[in-house]
Short mmCIF file of C-alpha atoms in Angstrom, two decimals:
data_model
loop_
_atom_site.label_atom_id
_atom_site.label_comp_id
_atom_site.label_asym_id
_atom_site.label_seq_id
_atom_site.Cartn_x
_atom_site.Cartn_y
_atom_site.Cartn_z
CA UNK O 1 -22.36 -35.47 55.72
CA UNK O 2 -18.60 -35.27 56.46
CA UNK O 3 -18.18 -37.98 53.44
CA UNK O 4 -20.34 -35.32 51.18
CA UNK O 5 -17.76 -32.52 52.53
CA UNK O 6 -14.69 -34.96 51.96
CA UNK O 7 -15.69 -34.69 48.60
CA UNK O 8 -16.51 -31.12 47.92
CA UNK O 9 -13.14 -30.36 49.53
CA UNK O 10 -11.22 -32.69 47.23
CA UNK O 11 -12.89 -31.40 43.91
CA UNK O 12 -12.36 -27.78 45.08
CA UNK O 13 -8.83 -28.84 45.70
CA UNK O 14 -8.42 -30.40 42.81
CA UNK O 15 -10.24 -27.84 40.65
CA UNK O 16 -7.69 -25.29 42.22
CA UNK O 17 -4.92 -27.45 41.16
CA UNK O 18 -5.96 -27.50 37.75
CA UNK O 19 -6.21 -23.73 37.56
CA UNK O 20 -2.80 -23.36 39.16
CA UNK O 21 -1.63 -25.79 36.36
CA UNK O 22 -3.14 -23.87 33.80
CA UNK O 23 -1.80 -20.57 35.04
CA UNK O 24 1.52 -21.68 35.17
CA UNK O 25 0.99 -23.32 31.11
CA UNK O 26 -0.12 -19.67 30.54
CA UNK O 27 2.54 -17.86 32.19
CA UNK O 28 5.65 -20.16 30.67
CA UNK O 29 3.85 -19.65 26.98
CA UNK O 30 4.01 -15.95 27.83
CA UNK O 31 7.35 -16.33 29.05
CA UNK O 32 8.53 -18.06 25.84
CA UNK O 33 6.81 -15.39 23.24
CA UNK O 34 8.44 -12.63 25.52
CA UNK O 35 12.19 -14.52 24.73
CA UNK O 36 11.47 -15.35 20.97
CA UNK O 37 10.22 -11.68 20.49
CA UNK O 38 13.16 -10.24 22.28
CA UNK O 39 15.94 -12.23 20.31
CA UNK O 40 13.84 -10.68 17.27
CA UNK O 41 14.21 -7.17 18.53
CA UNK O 42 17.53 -7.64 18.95
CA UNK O 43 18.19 -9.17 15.27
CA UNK O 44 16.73 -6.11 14.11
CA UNK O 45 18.58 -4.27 16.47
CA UNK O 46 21.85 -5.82 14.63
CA UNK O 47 20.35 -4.55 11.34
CA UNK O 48 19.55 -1.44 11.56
CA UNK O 49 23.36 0.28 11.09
CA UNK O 50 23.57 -2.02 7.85
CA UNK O 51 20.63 -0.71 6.88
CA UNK O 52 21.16 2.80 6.84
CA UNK O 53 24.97 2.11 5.44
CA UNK O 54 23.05 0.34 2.48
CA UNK O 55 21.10 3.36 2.11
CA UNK O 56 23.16 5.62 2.28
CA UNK O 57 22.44 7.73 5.46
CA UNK O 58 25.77 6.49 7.14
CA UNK O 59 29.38 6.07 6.15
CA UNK O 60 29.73 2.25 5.08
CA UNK O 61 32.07 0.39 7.41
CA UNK O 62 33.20 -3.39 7.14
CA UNK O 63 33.93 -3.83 10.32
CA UNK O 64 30.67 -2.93 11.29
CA UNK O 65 29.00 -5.02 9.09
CA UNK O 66 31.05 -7.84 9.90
CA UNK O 67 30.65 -7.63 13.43
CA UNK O 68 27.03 -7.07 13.30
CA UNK O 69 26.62 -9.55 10.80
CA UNK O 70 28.36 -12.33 12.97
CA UNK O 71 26.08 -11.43 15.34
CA UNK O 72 23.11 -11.78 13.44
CA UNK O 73 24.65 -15.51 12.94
CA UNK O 74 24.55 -16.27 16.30
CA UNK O 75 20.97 -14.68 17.08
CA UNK O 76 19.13 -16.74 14.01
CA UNK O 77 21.10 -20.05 15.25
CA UNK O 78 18.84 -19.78 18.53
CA UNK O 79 15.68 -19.61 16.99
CA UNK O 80 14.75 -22.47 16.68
CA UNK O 81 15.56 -23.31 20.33
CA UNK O 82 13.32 -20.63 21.21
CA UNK O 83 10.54 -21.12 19.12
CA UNK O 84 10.30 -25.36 20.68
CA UNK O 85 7.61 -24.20 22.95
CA UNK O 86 4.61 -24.66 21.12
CA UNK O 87 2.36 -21.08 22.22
CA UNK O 88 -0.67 -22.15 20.31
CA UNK O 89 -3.43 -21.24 22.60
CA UNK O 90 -1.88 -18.53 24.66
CA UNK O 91 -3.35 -15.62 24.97
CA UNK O 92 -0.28 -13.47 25.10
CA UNK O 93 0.02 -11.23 21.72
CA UNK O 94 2.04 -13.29 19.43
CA UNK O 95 2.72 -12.46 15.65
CA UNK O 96 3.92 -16.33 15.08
CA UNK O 97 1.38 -18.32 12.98
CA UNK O 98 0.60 -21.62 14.70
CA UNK O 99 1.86 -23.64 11.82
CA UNK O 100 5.28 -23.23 12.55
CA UNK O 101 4.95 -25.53 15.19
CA UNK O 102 3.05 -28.24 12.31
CA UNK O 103 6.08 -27.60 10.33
CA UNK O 104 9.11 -26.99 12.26
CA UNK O 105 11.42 -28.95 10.56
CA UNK O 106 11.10 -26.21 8.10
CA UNK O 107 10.79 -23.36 10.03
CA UNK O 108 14.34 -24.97 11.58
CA UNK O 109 15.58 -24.45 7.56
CA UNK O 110 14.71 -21.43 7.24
CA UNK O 111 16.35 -20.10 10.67
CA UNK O 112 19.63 -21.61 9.14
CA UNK O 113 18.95 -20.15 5.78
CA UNK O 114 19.15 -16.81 7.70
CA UNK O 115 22.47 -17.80 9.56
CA UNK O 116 24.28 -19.23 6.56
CA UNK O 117 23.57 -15.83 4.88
CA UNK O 118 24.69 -14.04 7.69
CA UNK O 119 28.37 -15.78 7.71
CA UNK O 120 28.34 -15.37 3.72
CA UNK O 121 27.50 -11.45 5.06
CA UNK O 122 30.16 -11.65 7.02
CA UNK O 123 32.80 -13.10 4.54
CA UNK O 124 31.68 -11.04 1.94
CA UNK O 125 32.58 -7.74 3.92
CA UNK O 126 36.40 -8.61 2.81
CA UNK O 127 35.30 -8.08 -0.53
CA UNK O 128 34.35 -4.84 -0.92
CA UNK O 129 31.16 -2.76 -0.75
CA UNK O 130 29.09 -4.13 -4.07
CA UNK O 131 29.11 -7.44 -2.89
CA UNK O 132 28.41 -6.61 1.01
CA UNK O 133 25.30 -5.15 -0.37
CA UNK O 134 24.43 -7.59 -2.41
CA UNK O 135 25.45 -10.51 0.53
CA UNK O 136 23.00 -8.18 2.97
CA UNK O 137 19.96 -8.21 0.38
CA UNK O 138 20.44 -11.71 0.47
CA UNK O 139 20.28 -12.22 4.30
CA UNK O 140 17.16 -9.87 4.00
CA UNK O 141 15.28 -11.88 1.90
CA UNK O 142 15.89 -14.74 3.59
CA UNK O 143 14.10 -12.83 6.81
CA UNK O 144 11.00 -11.97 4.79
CA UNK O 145 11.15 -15.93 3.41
CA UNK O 146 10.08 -16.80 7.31
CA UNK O 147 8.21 -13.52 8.10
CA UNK O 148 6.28 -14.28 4.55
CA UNK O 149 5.16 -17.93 5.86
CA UNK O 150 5.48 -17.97 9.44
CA UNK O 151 4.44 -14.44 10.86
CA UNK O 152 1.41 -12.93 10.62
CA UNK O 153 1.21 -9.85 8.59
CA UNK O 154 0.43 -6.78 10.31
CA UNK Y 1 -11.22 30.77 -20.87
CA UNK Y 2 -12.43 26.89 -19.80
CA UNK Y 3 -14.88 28.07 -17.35
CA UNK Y 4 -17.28 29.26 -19.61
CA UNK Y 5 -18.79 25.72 -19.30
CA UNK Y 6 -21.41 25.76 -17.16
CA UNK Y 7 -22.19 23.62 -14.96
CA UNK Y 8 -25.99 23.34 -15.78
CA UNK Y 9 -25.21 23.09 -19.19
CA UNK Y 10 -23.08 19.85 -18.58
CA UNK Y 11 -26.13 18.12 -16.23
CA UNK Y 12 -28.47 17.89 -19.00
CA UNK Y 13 -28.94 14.47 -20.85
CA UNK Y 14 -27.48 14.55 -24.23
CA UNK Y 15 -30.00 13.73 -27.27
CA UNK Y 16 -29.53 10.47 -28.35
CA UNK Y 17 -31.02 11.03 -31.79
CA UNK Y 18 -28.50 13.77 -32.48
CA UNK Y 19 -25.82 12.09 -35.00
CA UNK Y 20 -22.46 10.46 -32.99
CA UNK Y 21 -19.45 12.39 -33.47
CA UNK Y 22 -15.93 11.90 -31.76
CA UNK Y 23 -15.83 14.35 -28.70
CA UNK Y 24 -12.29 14.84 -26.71
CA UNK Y 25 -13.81 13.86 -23.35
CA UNK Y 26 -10.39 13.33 -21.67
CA UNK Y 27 -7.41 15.72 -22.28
CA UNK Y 28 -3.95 14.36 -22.70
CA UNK Y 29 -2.06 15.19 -18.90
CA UNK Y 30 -5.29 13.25 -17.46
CA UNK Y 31 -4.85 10.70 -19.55
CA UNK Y 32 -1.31 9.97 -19.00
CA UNK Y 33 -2.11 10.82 -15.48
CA UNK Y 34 -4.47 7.61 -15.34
CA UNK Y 35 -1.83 5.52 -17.03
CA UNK Y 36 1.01 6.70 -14.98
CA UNK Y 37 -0.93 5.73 -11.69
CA UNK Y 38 -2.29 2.39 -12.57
CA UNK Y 39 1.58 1.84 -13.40
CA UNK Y 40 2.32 2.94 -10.40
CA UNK Y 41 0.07 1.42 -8.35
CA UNK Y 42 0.87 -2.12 -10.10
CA UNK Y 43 4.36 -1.21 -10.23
CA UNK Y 44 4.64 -1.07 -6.18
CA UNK Y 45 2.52 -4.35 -5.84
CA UNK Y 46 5.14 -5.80 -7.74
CA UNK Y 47 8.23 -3.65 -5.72
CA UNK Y 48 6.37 -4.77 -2.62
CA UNK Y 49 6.21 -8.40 -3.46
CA UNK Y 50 10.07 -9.10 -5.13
CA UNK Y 51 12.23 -9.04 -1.90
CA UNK Y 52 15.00 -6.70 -0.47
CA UNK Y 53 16.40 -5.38 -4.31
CA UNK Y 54 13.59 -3.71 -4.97
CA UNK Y 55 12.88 -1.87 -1.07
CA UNK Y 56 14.25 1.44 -3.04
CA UNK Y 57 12.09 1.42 -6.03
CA UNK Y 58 9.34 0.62 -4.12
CA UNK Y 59 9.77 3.86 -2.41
CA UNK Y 60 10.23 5.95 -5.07
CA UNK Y 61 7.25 5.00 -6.53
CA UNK Y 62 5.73 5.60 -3.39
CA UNK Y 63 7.09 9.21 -3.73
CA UNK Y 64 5.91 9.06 -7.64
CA UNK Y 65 2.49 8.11 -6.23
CA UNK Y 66 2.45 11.13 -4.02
CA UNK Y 67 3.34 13.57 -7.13
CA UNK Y 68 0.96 12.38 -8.96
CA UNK Y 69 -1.90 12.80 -6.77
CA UNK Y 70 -1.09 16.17 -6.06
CA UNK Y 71 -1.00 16.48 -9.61
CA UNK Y 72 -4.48 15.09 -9.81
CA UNK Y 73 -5.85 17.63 -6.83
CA UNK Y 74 -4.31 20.66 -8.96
CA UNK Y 75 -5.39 19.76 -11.93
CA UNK Y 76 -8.90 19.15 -10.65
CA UNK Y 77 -9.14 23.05 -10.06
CA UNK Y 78 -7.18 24.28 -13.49
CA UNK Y 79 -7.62 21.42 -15.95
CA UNK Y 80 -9.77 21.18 -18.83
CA UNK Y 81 -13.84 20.62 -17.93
CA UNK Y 82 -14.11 17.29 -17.35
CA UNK Y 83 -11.11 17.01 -15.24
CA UNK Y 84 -12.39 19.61 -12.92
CA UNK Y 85 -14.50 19.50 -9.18
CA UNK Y 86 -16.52 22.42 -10.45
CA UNK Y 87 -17.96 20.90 -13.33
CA UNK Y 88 -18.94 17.35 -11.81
CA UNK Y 89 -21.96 16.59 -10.18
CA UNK Y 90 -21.56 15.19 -6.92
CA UNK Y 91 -25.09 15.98 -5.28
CA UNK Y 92 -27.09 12.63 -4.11
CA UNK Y 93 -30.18 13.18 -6.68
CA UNK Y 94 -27.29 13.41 -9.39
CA UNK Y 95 -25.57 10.23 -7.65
CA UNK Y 96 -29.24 8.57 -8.09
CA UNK Y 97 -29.72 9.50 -11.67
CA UNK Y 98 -26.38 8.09 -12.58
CA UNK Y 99 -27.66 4.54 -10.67
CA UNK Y 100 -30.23 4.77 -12.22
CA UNK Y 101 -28.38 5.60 -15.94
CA UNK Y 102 -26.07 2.53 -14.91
CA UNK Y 103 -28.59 0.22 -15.08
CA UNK Y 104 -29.74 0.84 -18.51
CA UNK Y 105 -28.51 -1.34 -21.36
CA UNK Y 106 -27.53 2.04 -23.05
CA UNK Y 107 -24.48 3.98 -23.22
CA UNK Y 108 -24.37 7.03 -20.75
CA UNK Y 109 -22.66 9.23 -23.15
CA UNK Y 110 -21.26 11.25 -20.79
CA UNK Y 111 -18.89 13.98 -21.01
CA UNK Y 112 -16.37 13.35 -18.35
CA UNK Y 113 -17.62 10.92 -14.86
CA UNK Y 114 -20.93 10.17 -14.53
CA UNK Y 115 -21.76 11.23 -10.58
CA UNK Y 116 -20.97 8.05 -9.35
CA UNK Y 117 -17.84 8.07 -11.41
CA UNK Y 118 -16.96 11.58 -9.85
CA UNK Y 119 -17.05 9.85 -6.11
CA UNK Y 120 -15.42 6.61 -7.34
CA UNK Y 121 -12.34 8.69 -8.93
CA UNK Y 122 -12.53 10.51 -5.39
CA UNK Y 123 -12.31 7.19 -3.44
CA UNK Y 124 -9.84 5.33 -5.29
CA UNK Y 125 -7.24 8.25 -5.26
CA UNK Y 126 -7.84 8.46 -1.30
CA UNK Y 127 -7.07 5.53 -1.20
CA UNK Y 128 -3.93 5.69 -2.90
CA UNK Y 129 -3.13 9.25 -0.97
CA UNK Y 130 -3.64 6.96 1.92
CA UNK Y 131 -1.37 3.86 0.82
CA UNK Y 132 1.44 6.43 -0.40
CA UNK Y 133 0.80 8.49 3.12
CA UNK Y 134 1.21 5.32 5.25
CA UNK Y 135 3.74 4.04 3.62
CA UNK Y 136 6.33 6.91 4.69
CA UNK Y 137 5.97 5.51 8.10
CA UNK Y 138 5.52 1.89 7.72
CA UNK Y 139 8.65 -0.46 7.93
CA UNK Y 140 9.05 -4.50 7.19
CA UNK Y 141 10.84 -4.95 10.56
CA UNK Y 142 13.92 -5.92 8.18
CA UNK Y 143 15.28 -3.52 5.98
CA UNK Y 144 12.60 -1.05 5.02
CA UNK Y 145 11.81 2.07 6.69
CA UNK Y 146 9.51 5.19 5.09
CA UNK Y 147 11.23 8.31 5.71
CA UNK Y 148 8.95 9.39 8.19
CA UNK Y 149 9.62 6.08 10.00
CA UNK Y 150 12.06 8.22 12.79
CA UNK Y 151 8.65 10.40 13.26
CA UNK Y 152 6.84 8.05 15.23
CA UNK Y 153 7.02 5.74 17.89
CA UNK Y 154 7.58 2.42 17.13
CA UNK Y 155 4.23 1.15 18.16
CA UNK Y 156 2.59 4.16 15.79
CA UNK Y 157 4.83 2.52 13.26
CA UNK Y 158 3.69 -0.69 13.33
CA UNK Y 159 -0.27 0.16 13.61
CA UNK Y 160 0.15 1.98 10.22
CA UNK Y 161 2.32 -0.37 8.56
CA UNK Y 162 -0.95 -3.07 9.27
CA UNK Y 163 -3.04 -0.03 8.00
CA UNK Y 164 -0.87 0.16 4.88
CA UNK Y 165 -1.42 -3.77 4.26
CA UNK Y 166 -5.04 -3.81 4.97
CA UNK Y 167 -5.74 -0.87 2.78
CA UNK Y 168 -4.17 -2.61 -0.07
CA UNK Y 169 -6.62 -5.27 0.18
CA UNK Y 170 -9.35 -1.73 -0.04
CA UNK Y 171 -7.33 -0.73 -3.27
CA UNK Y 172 -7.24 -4.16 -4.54
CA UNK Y 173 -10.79 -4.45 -4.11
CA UNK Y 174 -11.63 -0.88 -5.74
CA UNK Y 175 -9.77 -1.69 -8.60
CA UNK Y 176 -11.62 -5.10 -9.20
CA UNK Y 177 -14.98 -3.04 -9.22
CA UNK Y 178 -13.15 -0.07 -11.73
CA UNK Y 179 -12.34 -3.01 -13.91
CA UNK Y 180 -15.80 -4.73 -13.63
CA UNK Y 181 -17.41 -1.33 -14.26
CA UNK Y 182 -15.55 -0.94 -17.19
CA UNK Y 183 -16.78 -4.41 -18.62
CA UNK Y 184 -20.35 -3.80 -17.97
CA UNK Y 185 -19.73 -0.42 -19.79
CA UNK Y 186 -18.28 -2.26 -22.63
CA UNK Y 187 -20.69 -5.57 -22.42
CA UNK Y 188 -23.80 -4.22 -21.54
CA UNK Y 189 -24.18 -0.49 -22.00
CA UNK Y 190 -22.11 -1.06 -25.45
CA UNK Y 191 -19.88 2.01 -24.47
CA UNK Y 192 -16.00 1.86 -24.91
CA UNK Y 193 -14.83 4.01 -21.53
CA UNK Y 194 -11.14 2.49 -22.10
CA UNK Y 195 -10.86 3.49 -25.46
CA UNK Y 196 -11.94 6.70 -24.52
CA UNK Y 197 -8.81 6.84 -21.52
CA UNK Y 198 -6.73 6.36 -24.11
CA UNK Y 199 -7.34 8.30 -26.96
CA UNK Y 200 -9.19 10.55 -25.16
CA UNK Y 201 -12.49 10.98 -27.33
CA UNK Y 202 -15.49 9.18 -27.21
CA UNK Y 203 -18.22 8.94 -29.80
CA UNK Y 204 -20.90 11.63 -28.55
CA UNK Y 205 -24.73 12.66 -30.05
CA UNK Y 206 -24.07 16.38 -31.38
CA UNK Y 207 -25.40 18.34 -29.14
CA UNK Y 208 -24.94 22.30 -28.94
CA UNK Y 209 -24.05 21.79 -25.18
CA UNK Y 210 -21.29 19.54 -26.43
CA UNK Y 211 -20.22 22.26 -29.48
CA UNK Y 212 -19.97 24.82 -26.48
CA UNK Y 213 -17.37 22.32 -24.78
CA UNK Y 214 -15.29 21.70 -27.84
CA UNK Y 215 -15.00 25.05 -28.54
CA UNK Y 216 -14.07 26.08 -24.88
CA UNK Y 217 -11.52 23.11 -25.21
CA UNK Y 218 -10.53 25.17 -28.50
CA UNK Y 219 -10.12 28.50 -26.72
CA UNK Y 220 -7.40 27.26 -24.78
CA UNK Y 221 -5.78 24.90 -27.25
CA UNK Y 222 -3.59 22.27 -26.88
CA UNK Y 223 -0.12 23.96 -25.83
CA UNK Y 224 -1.87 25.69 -23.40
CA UNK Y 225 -3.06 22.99 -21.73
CA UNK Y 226 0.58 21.19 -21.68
CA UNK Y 227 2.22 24.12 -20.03
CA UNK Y 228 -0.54 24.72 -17.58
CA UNK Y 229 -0.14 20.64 -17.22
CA UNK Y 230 3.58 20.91 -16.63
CA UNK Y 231 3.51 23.70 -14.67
CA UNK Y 232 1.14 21.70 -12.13
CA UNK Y 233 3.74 18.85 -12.72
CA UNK Y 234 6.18 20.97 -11.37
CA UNK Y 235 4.36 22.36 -7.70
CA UNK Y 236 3.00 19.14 -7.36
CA UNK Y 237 6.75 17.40 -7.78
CA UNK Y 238 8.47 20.24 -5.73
CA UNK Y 239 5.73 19.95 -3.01
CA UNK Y 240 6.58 16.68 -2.43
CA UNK Y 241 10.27 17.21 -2.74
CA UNK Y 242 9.60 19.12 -0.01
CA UNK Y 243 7.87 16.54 2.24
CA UNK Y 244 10.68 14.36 1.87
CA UNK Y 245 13.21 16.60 2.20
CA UNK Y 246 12.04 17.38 5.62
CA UNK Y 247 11.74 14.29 6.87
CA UNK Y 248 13.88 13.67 10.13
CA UNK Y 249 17.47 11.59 10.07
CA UNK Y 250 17.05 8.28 11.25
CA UNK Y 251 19.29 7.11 14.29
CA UNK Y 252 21.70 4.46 14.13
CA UNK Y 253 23.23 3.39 17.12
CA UNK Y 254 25.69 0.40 17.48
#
């Protein structure tokens, strides 16, 4: 009897422990989308005055644009460091397609497509405003080259 | 004036013995109308598709898109007959005799839509109103934002910016049926309805509900119809200018 109740205890233990295991899995996954999605916000955050000065609503300003865009440098050099954690199977909302972690060798590429054209942004500012436009478009295409392959679409 | 068409007399089936004749079916604004949207309409795919260069056009054609349709609603109330809600049939025994018309390996010879023409104009152009609509507040997360975009939260935002991308999978899907229906027209029913878009007359049996049209068409004549046309151009156009005009200043903080 106490032999049958050894065992019942253990696998109830043990089941626990599994759970526990699982939640924490769960809650670092969640943890990890919640860091990758902030960086994002702030990218976009660090485009949204070039934006408008490309359109037109705000006065342009180099110095802006070239702080901003250094910035941007910085924030697309980190994501590939914060998109390691493979998040396939969380159930946290994610827009990130599961390939990316088949494929992130490429996905790595494409982060440092983003930065180089951020630093050519940045450099460019010194030239004037036709080419700072041009240097942005450039840097925005190479967002929507990830976004096209590795996010889903809305 | 146009409306002495009546409507009765345009719900009767035409004689097919009677001898074909060409009959304007179409009159010119609606026919560049048609053009000018499917222009549009592939013209923003395109926009959509070609990267950060094109975000601008892309909108404008948005804003084209919006003119136009308004054009469309106007001219549905002071165009020529067939252009107008008045004179289609959109009841559901009408909607089953044009199935039923569909089905036959003859042409429909009809002056204007059929009934289920009438309600497939009516869809595909919501659908565009909605596309154009949704697009004023949708934004790539990038470098595009509608001018409505400030409007909204940014949650709001984002659920119609998935709406405007799913309902371009609706439009793309509409348009494949328009085109099929225009094959079977052409294949099966041995009617040319494309020919008819673009010249605007279709070969008709003479009938004297059909003389009653052509001389209605007659009454008003050709300049008239342009001005009216332009004039419709022009509220629809400032309407919209309006809209966007209106729409709130984004903030830019940094």
């Amino acid at each position: 009897m106490t032999n049958v109740f050894r065992c019942l205890s253990l696998v109830f233990l043990l089941s626990l422990n599994v759970a526990a295991v699982a939640a924490n899995d769960d809650e670092r996954s969640t943890r990890a989308i919640e860091n990758r999605q902030g960086l994002l916000k702030v990218t976009g955050h660090y485009m949204g005055p070039i934006v408008g000065m490309a359109r037109g609503q705000i006065p342009f300003d180099a110095d802006v644009i070239a702080h901003h865009a250094t910035q941007i440098g910085h924030l697309t050099g980190m994501l590939p460091d914060l998109f390691r954690m493979d998040t396939r199977g969380s159930s946290a909302p994610t827009e990130a397609k599961g390939i990316i972690w088949d494929n992130l060798e490429d996905f790595a590429a494409k982060a440092k497509t983003s930065q180089d054209r951020a630093q050519a942004l940045v450099a460019a500012t010194s030239e004037g405003k036709g080419p700072t436009l041009k240097a942005f478009g450039a840097l925005g295409n190479s967002c929507k080259g990830c976004h096209d392959k590795y996010r889903e679409k809305k | 004036m146009i409306s002495i068409v009546r409507k009765s007399s345009l719900s009767k089936s035409p004689d097919n013995d009677a001898p074909l004749a060409a009959v304007v079916v179409w009159d010119l604004p609606l026919r560049i109308f048609h053009w000018l949207i499917a222009s549009c309409l592939v013209a923003s795919w395109l926009t959509a598709e070609a990267g950060y260069e094109w975000n601008q056009v892309h909108l404008y054609l948005g804003y084209t898109t919006l003119t136009l349709i308004s054009f469309r609603v106007l001219w549905a109330f002071v165009g020529t007959p067939s252009a107008r809600v008045a004179q289609q049939q959109w009841g559901f025994g009408a909607l089953l005799r044009s199935l039923r018309q569909l089905v036959q390996p003859t042409p429909a010879y009809s002056y204007g839509h059929s009934a289920i023409g009438s309600w497939a104009s009516v869809v595909l152009l919501s659908l565009m109103l909605c596309q154009a609509m949704s697009g004023l507040f949708a934004t790539d997360d990038i470098a595009f934002q509608g001018p409505y975009y400030p409007a909204v939260t940014a949650a709001t935002a984002s659920e119609l910016t998935g709406f405007h991308h799913l309902n371009f999978n609706l439009i793309c899907a509409a348009v494949v049926l328009h085109l099929s229906i225009m094959v079977w027209y052409r294949l099966y029913k041995k009617e040319n309805l494309v020919s008819a878009m673009i010249i605007g007359t279709k070969d008709m049996p003479q009938t004297q509900r059909l003389t009653t049209i052509r001389s209605a068409e007659a009454l008003s004549g050709r300049a008239g119809i342009l001005l009216r046309a332009l004039i419709c151009l022009a509220v629809a156009g400032a309407l919209i200018a309006v809209v966007i005009q209106f729409a709130p200043e984004p903030e830019y903080y940094f």
